[in-house]
Amino acid sequence: MVSEKKLASAARVALTQCLGVKEGEKLLIVTNPEKRRIAEALFQEGEKLGADPILLFYPKGSINGEEPPNLVAEAMLKSDVIIAPTVTSLTHTQARRRACKAKARVATMPDISEDFFVRGLSADYNEIQRLSKKVQTLLDQAKVAHVTSPSRCNLYLDIRNKALVSDGNLKMPGSCSNLPTGESELAPKTANGILVADRCGKFITEPTKLEIKDGYIIKYEGNPSGRRFRKLVEACKQKDGNDNAAFIAEFAIGTNKSAKVTGLILEDEKVYGTCHIAFGDNTSYPGGRNPSTLHIDVIVFKPTITFDGRIIMKNGKLIV
């Protein structure tokens, strides 16, 4: 078990270095009982900083992107700073988007573990910001990305949308990202080819082939991971009443050298030397026009990535 002292130290980094919490600000910690120790550490450090913290528990959701209860959403609208160590992600929800529109600063921590909370927030955020900005610039200059991997991924993506950085700087009103963090990301316009997902939390635990046409998954590998992932996507398609859950939502490159592959999506997608591709909702990104109840990231290990034919990552190492 992680010590309370280490949790407190990580909580202070999140509140001060990343979110810039100030005395008197309304600080809302939204959480589930499963994340109690992290939430309580954030509450206690918020008190020490002179903020006005509120700790709000609600039962865990079933999938990433599920809206929180109305009471939670209303509290988010009245807060200056929101931190959400929850089991499922609030990032791609209307509640989070409305809170940011009302100028709240938001850090989401979907399925955060105590180990990654401490390890991820002890990272060199100056280095993360440098790498993330470099990758963002390259993304913004490119039109087509090509991703291959040792698992035989062979995917082409149209990346002509504005890229964002998730580098831990959440001091501007209306800002939002995961914490701990480290990635540069955008919403692709479309994609075609073979995506081989190496990992996706509990859903994909072995290399799994997904065939992509015009941005949509059209075929799933028949292994256990492929069947689990298909069941998830199909359930969300049925709930949405459309095919949006099967559409490519995000392309991103990890930039956090302190993160490591653990099976936790929040951490796996931040690992330096990986890229990830999400399906479902992309309306939080510039140019994103695909609403869905689902947003799920799949990870590609040791990718080789080209932008407009120029190699920018080879076997998981940035070379530009």
Short mmCIF file of C-alpha atoms in Angstrom, two decimals:
data_model
loop_
_atom_site.label_atom_id
_atom_site.label_comp_id
_atom_site.label_asym_id
_atom_site.label_seq_id
_atom_site.Cartn_x
_atom_site.Cartn_y
_atom_site.Cartn_z
CA MET A 1 0.00 0.00 0.00
CA VAL A 2 1.27 3.47 -0.92
CA SER A 3 2.00 5.60 2.14
CA GLU A 4 -0.15 8.61 3.02
CA LYS A 5 2.97 10.78 2.85
CA LYS A 6 3.59 9.83 -0.80
CA LEU A 7 -0.07 10.35 -1.68
CA ALA A 8 0.02 13.78 -0.05
CA SER A 9 3.15 14.76 -1.97
CA ALA A 10 1.62 13.73 -5.30
CA ALA A 11 -1.63 15.53 -4.45
CA ARG A 12 0.28 18.74 -3.77
CA VAL A 13 2.04 18.51 -7.15
CA ALA A 14 -1.31 18.06 -8.90
CA LEU A 15 -2.88 21.00 -7.09
CA THR A 16 0.03 23.44 -7.24
CA GLN A 17 2.27 22.68 -10.23
CA CYS A 18 -0.44 21.41 -12.58
CA LEU A 19 -3.69 23.15 -11.58
CA GLY A 20 -2.34 26.23 -9.81
CA VAL A 21 -4.97 26.10 -7.06
CA LYS A 22 -5.26 29.40 -5.20
CA GLU A 23 -6.54 30.38 -1.78
CA GLY A 24 -10.31 30.68 -1.66
CA GLU A 25 -10.99 28.79 -4.89
CA LYS A 26 -13.86 26.32 -5.00
CA LEU A 27 -12.16 22.94 -5.35
CA LEU A 28 -14.37 19.94 -6.19
CA ILE A 29 -13.02 16.40 -5.87
CA VAL A 30 -15.39 14.05 -7.70
CA THR A 31 -14.75 10.39 -6.97
CA ASN A 32 -16.00 6.85 -6.37
CA PRO A 33 -15.50 4.81 -3.18
CA GLU A 34 -12.83 2.73 -4.96
CA LYS A 35 -10.55 5.81 -5.17
CA ARG A 36 -11.13 7.09 -1.64
CA ARG A 37 -7.48 7.37 -0.51
CA ILE A 38 -6.43 9.45 -3.51
CA ALA A 39 -9.50 11.67 -3.18
CA GLU A 40 -8.93 12.24 0.54
CA ALA A 41 -5.28 13.16 -0.07
CA LEU A 42 -6.39 15.77 -2.62
CA PHE A 43 -9.02 17.11 -0.21
CA GLN A 44 -6.53 17.44 2.65
CA GLU A 45 -3.89 19.16 0.52
CA GLY A 46 -6.55 21.49 -0.85
CA GLU A 47 -7.42 22.52 2.69
CA LYS A 48 -3.75 23.21 3.45
CA LEU A 49 -3.55 25.49 0.41
CA GLY A 50 -6.47 27.56 1.67
CA ALA A 51 -8.89 26.44 -1.03
CA ASP A 52 -12.55 25.64 -0.33
CA PRO A 53 -12.62 21.88 -1.05
CA ILE A 54 -15.66 19.65 -1.40
CA LEU A 55 -15.37 15.86 -1.64
CA LEU A 56 -18.25 14.31 -3.58
CA PHE A 57 -18.71 10.54 -3.89
CA TYR A 58 -20.99 8.74 -6.32
CA PRO A 59 -21.25 5.08 -7.49
CA LYS A 60 -18.82 4.13 -10.24
CA GLY A 61 -19.97 4.28 -13.86
CA SER A 62 -20.01 1.32 -16.25
CA ILE A 63 -18.06 2.75 -19.22
CA ASN A 64 -15.77 5.68 -20.04
CA GLY A 65 -17.80 8.69 -21.16
CA GLU A 66 -20.90 7.85 -19.12
CA GLU A 67 -22.48 11.01 -17.72
CA PRO A 68 -22.26 11.49 -13.93
CA PRO A 69 -25.41 11.98 -11.83
CA ASN A 70 -27.13 15.36 -12.19
CA LEU A 71 -26.06 16.39 -8.69
CA VAL A 72 -22.42 15.89 -9.66
CA ALA A 73 -22.83 17.75 -12.95
CA GLU A 74 -24.46 20.69 -11.16
CA ALA A 75 -21.64 20.86 -8.60
CA MET A 76 -19.09 20.86 -11.42
CA LEU A 77 -20.72 23.95 -12.94
CA LYS A 78 -20.21 25.86 -9.66
CA SER A 79 -16.52 24.99 -9.17
CA ASP A 80 -13.28 26.75 -10.06
CA VAL A 81 -11.19 23.57 -10.08
CA ILE A 82 -12.34 19.97 -10.53
CA ILE A 83 -10.31 16.80 -9.98
CA ALA A 84 -11.91 13.48 -10.84
CA PRO A 85 -10.17 10.32 -9.59
CA THR A 86 -12.92 8.00 -10.80
CA VAL A 87 -13.23 4.43 -12.04
CA THR A 88 -14.52 5.49 -15.48
CA SER A 89 -13.54 8.63 -17.34
CA LEU A 90 -15.42 11.93 -17.19
CA THR A 91 -13.22 13.50 -19.88
CA HIS A 92 -15.58 12.93 -22.79
CA THR A 93 -18.84 13.89 -21.05
CA GLN A 94 -21.20 16.81 -21.46
CA ALA A 95 -20.82 17.52 -17.74
CA ARG A 96 -17.07 18.04 -18.14
CA ARG A 97 -17.47 20.11 -21.31
CA ARG A 98 -20.06 22.37 -19.67
CA ALA A 99 -17.81 22.86 -16.64
CA CYS A 100 -14.90 23.90 -18.87
CA LYS A 101 -17.17 26.25 -20.81
CA ALA A 102 -17.95 27.84 -17.43
CA LYS A 103 -14.14 28.34 -17.02
CA ALA A 104 -13.43 25.50 -14.59
CA ARG A 105 -9.98 23.90 -14.70
CA VAL A 106 -10.40 20.13 -14.84
CA ALA A 107 -8.10 17.17 -14.23
CA THR A 108 -9.55 13.72 -14.90
CA MET A 109 -7.95 10.56 -13.49
CA PRO A 110 -9.84 7.58 -14.93
CA ASP A 111 -9.17 4.32 -13.09
CA ILE A 112 -6.09 5.87 -11.49
CA SER A 113 -4.01 3.57 -9.31
CA GLU A 114 -2.22 4.80 -6.21
CA ASP A 115 1.10 3.68 -7.70
CA PHE A 116 0.63 5.69 -10.90
CA PHE A 117 -0.74 8.67 -8.99
CA VAL A 118 2.58 8.86 -7.14
CA ARG A 119 4.89 7.77 -9.97
CA GLY A 120 3.21 9.79 -12.71
CA LEU A 121 3.15 13.02 -10.72
CA SER A 122 6.85 12.70 -9.87
CA ALA A 123 7.74 12.85 -13.58
CA ASP A 124 9.83 15.63 -15.11
CA TYR A 125 7.01 17.82 -16.40
CA ASN A 126 9.42 20.24 -18.06
CA GLU A 127 10.61 17.33 -20.22
CA ILE A 128 7.04 16.18 -20.85
CA GLN A 129 6.08 19.69 -21.97
CA ARG A 130 9.11 19.88 -24.29
CA LEU A 131 8.42 16.52 -25.93
CA SER A 132 4.67 17.09 -26.15
CA LYS A 133 5.11 20.47 -27.83
CA LYS A 134 7.58 18.99 -30.32
CA VAL A 135 5.15 16.23 -31.28
CA GLN A 136 2.24 18.70 -31.46
CA THR A 137 4.18 20.85 -33.93
CA LEU A 138 4.92 17.81 -36.10
CA LEU A 139 1.26 16.73 -36.02
CA ASP A 140 0.09 20.20 -37.03
CA GLN A 141 2.45 20.24 -40.00
CA ALA A 142 1.42 16.82 -41.35
CA LYS A 143 -1.45 15.51 -43.43
CA VAL A 144 -1.02 11.72 -43.32
CA ALA A 145 0.33 9.46 -40.58
CA HIS A 146 1.38 5.86 -41.21
CA VAL A 147 1.73 3.51 -38.24
CA THR A 148 3.45 0.12 -38.34
CA SER A 149 4.58 -2.08 -35.46
CA PRO A 150 6.21 -5.42 -34.58
CA SER A 151 2.65 -6.77 -34.19
CA ARG A 152 2.05 -5.99 -37.89
CA CYS A 153 -0.02 -2.86 -37.55
CA ASN A 154 -0.33 -1.10 -40.92
CA LEU A 155 -2.62 1.89 -40.59
CA TYR A 156 -2.92 5.17 -42.52
CA LEU A 157 -4.60 8.15 -40.84
CA ASP A 158 -5.74 11.52 -42.21
CA ILE A 159 -4.51 13.87 -39.47
CA ARG A 160 -5.50 17.26 -40.91
CA ASN A 161 -6.99 18.56 -37.67
CA LYS A 162 -5.42 20.74 -34.99
CA ALA A 163 -3.37 18.86 -32.40
CA LEU A 164 -3.52 19.38 -28.64
CA VAL A 165 -0.96 18.79 -25.92
CA SER A 166 -1.69 17.13 -22.61
CA ASP A 167 1.40 18.15 -20.67
CA GLY A 168 0.20 18.85 -17.14
CA ASN A 169 -0.33 22.60 -17.51
CA LEU A 170 -3.92 23.20 -16.38
CA LYS A 171 -3.67 26.75 -15.09
CA MET A 172 -5.74 28.41 -17.82
CA PRO A 173 -9.50 28.77 -17.22
CA GLY A 174 -11.40 26.16 -19.18
CA SER A 175 -8.45 23.79 -19.53
CA CYS A 176 -8.78 20.02 -19.17
CA SER A 177 -6.62 16.93 -19.39
CA ASN A 178 -5.78 13.71 -17.63
CA LEU A 179 -3.42 13.71 -14.68
CA PRO A 180 -0.85 12.23 -14.58
CA THR A 181 -0.32 13.01 -18.23
CA GLY A 182 2.01 13.17 -21.20
CA GLU A 183 0.72 12.99 -24.77
CA SER A 184 0.07 14.94 -27.96
CA GLU A 185 -3.25 14.17 -29.61
CA LEU A 186 -5.77 14.98 -32.31
CA ALA A 187 -8.98 13.75 -33.93
CA PRO A 188 -8.21 12.08 -37.27
CA LYS A 189 -10.56 12.82 -40.15
CA THR A 190 -10.48 9.18 -41.23
CA ALA A 191 -8.27 6.09 -41.33
CA ASN A 192 -7.76 2.95 -43.39
CA GLY A 193 -5.79 -0.25 -42.94
CA ILE A 194 -5.01 -2.74 -40.22
CA LEU A 195 -4.74 -1.61 -36.61
CA VAL A 196 -3.15 -4.17 -34.32
CA ALA A 197 -3.97 -3.20 -30.75
CA ASP A 198 -1.43 -4.54 -28.25
CA ARG A 199 -3.36 -3.51 -25.14
CA CYS A 200 -6.63 -1.97 -24.01
CA GLY A 201 -7.10 -2.41 -20.28
CA LYS A 202 -9.13 -5.51 -19.46
CA PHE A 203 -10.60 -5.71 -22.97
CA ILE A 204 -7.49 -6.37 -25.08
CA THR A 205 -4.69 -8.32 -23.41
CA GLU A 206 -3.00 -9.78 -26.51
CA PRO A 207 -2.21 -8.36 -29.97
CA THR A 208 -5.58 -8.04 -31.70
CA LYS A 209 -6.24 -7.11 -35.32
CA LEU A 210 -8.93 -4.56 -36.16
CA GLU A 211 -9.66 -3.82 -39.82
CA ILE A 212 -10.44 -0.14 -40.42
CA LYS A 213 -12.22 1.28 -43.48
CA ASP A 214 -13.12 4.95 -43.89
CA GLY A 215 -12.55 5.44 -40.16
CA TYR A 216 -14.79 2.61 -38.94
CA ILE A 217 -13.95 -0.82 -37.52
CA ILE A 218 -15.36 -3.28 -40.04
CA LYS A 219 -13.78 -6.50 -38.76
CA TYR A 220 -12.54 -7.77 -35.39
CA GLU A 221 -10.07 -10.58 -34.85
CA GLY A 222 -11.83 -13.66 -33.46
CA ASN A 223 -9.54 -14.14 -30.46
CA PRO A 224 -10.87 -13.60 -26.89
CA SER A 225 -9.67 -9.97 -26.84
CA GLY A 226 -11.31 -9.24 -30.17
CA ARG A 227 -14.59 -10.72 -28.97
CA ARG A 228 -14.50 -8.67 -25.74
CA PHE A 229 -13.72 -5.46 -27.61
CA ARG A 230 -16.42 -6.08 -30.20
CA LYS A 231 -18.98 -6.72 -27.46
CA LEU A 232 -18.10 -3.37 -25.86
CA VAL A 233 -18.33 -1.42 -29.12
CA GLU A 234 -21.54 -3.14 -30.25
CA ALA A 235 -23.22 -2.43 -26.91
CA CYS A 236 -22.42 1.27 -27.26
CA LYS A 237 -23.57 1.33 -30.89
CA GLN A 238 -26.89 -0.09 -29.76
CA LYS A 239 -27.15 2.45 -26.95
CA ASP A 240 -26.29 5.36 -29.26
CA GLY A 241 -28.52 4.17 -32.09
CA ASN A 242 -25.71 4.65 -34.62
CA ASP A 243 -22.22 3.41 -35.55
CA ASN A 244 -20.29 6.24 -33.87
CA ALA A 245 -18.70 3.99 -31.22
CA ALA A 246 -16.83 2.16 -34.01
CA PHE A 247 -15.37 5.36 -35.52
CA ILE A 248 -11.78 6.40 -34.97
CA ALA A 249 -11.77 9.23 -32.44
CA GLU A 250 -8.17 10.02 -31.54
CA PHE A 251 -4.56 9.51 -32.56
CA ALA A 252 -1.93 10.31 -29.93
CA ILE A 253 1.70 9.76 -29.01
CA GLY A 254 2.84 9.19 -25.40
CA THR A 255 5.53 11.46 -23.91
CA ASN A 256 5.84 10.48 -20.23
CA LYS A 257 9.11 8.65 -19.53
CA SER A 258 8.02 7.85 -15.95
CA ALA A 259 4.93 5.93 -17.09
CA LYS A 260 5.16 2.20 -17.71
CA VAL A 261 2.91 -0.48 -19.15
CA THR A 262 0.70 -1.79 -16.34
CA GLY A 263 -2.60 -2.64 -18.04
CA LEU A 264 -4.12 0.62 -16.78
CA ILE A 265 -5.21 2.58 -19.88
CA LEU A 266 -4.58 5.95 -18.21
CA GLU A 267 -0.93 4.99 -17.73
CA ASP A 268 -0.33 2.79 -20.78
CA GLU A 269 -1.38 5.54 -23.20
CA LYS A 270 1.09 8.01 -21.67
CA VAL A 271 4.15 5.74 -21.97
CA TYR A 272 6.94 7.30 -24.01
CA GLY A 273 7.47 5.18 -27.12
CA THR A 274 3.83 4.17 -27.59
CA CYS A 275 0.99 5.56 -29.62
CA HIS A 276 -2.70 5.06 -29.06
CA ILE A 277 -5.84 5.21 -31.11
CA ALA A 278 -9.29 5.73 -29.62
CA PHE A 279 -12.77 4.89 -30.82
CA GLY A 280 -16.03 6.68 -30.10
CA ASP A 281 -16.51 10.24 -28.93
CA ASN A 282 -14.14 12.89 -30.31
CA THR A 283 -16.16 16.06 -29.74
CA SER A 284 -13.64 17.33 -27.17
CA TYR A 285 -11.05 17.75 -29.95
CA PRO A 286 -10.79 20.45 -32.62
CA GLY A 287 -12.60 19.20 -35.71
CA GLY A 288 -14.22 16.31 -33.84
CA ARG A 289 -17.82 15.67 -34.90
CA ASN A 290 -18.49 12.15 -33.64
CA PRO A 291 -20.54 12.06 -30.41
CA SER A 292 -20.79 8.73 -28.61
CA THR A 293 -21.28 7.26 -25.17
CA LEU A 294 -17.93 5.49 -25.70
CA HIS A 295 -14.35 6.73 -25.74
CA ILE A 296 -11.87 3.87 -25.49
CA ASP A 297 -8.13 3.91 -26.21
CA VAL A 298 -6.10 1.03 -27.63
CA ILE A 299 -2.32 1.02 -27.33
CA VAL A 300 0.32 0.19 -29.96
CA PHE A 301 3.74 -0.82 -28.59
CA LYS A 302 7.04 0.15 -30.25
CA PRO A 303 5.45 1.79 -33.30
CA THR A 304 7.25 3.16 -36.31
CA ILE A 305 5.42 6.31 -37.37
CA THR A 306 5.83 8.47 -40.46
CA PHE A 307 4.25 11.86 -41.13
CA ASP A 308 3.91 12.50 -44.88
CA GLY A 309 6.61 9.88 -45.47
CA ARG A 310 9.05 11.31 -42.91
CA ILE A 311 9.99 8.97 -40.07
CA ILE A 312 9.35 10.65 -36.72
CA MET A 313 9.36 7.55 -34.49
CA LYS A 314 11.20 4.27 -35.09
CA ASN A 315 10.48 1.23 -32.94
CA GLY A 316 9.16 3.45 -30.15
CA LYS A 317 11.89 6.11 -30.21
CA LEU A 318 11.38 9.69 -31.35
CA ILE A 319 14.11 10.48 -33.87
CA VAL A 320 13.33 14.12 -34.68
#
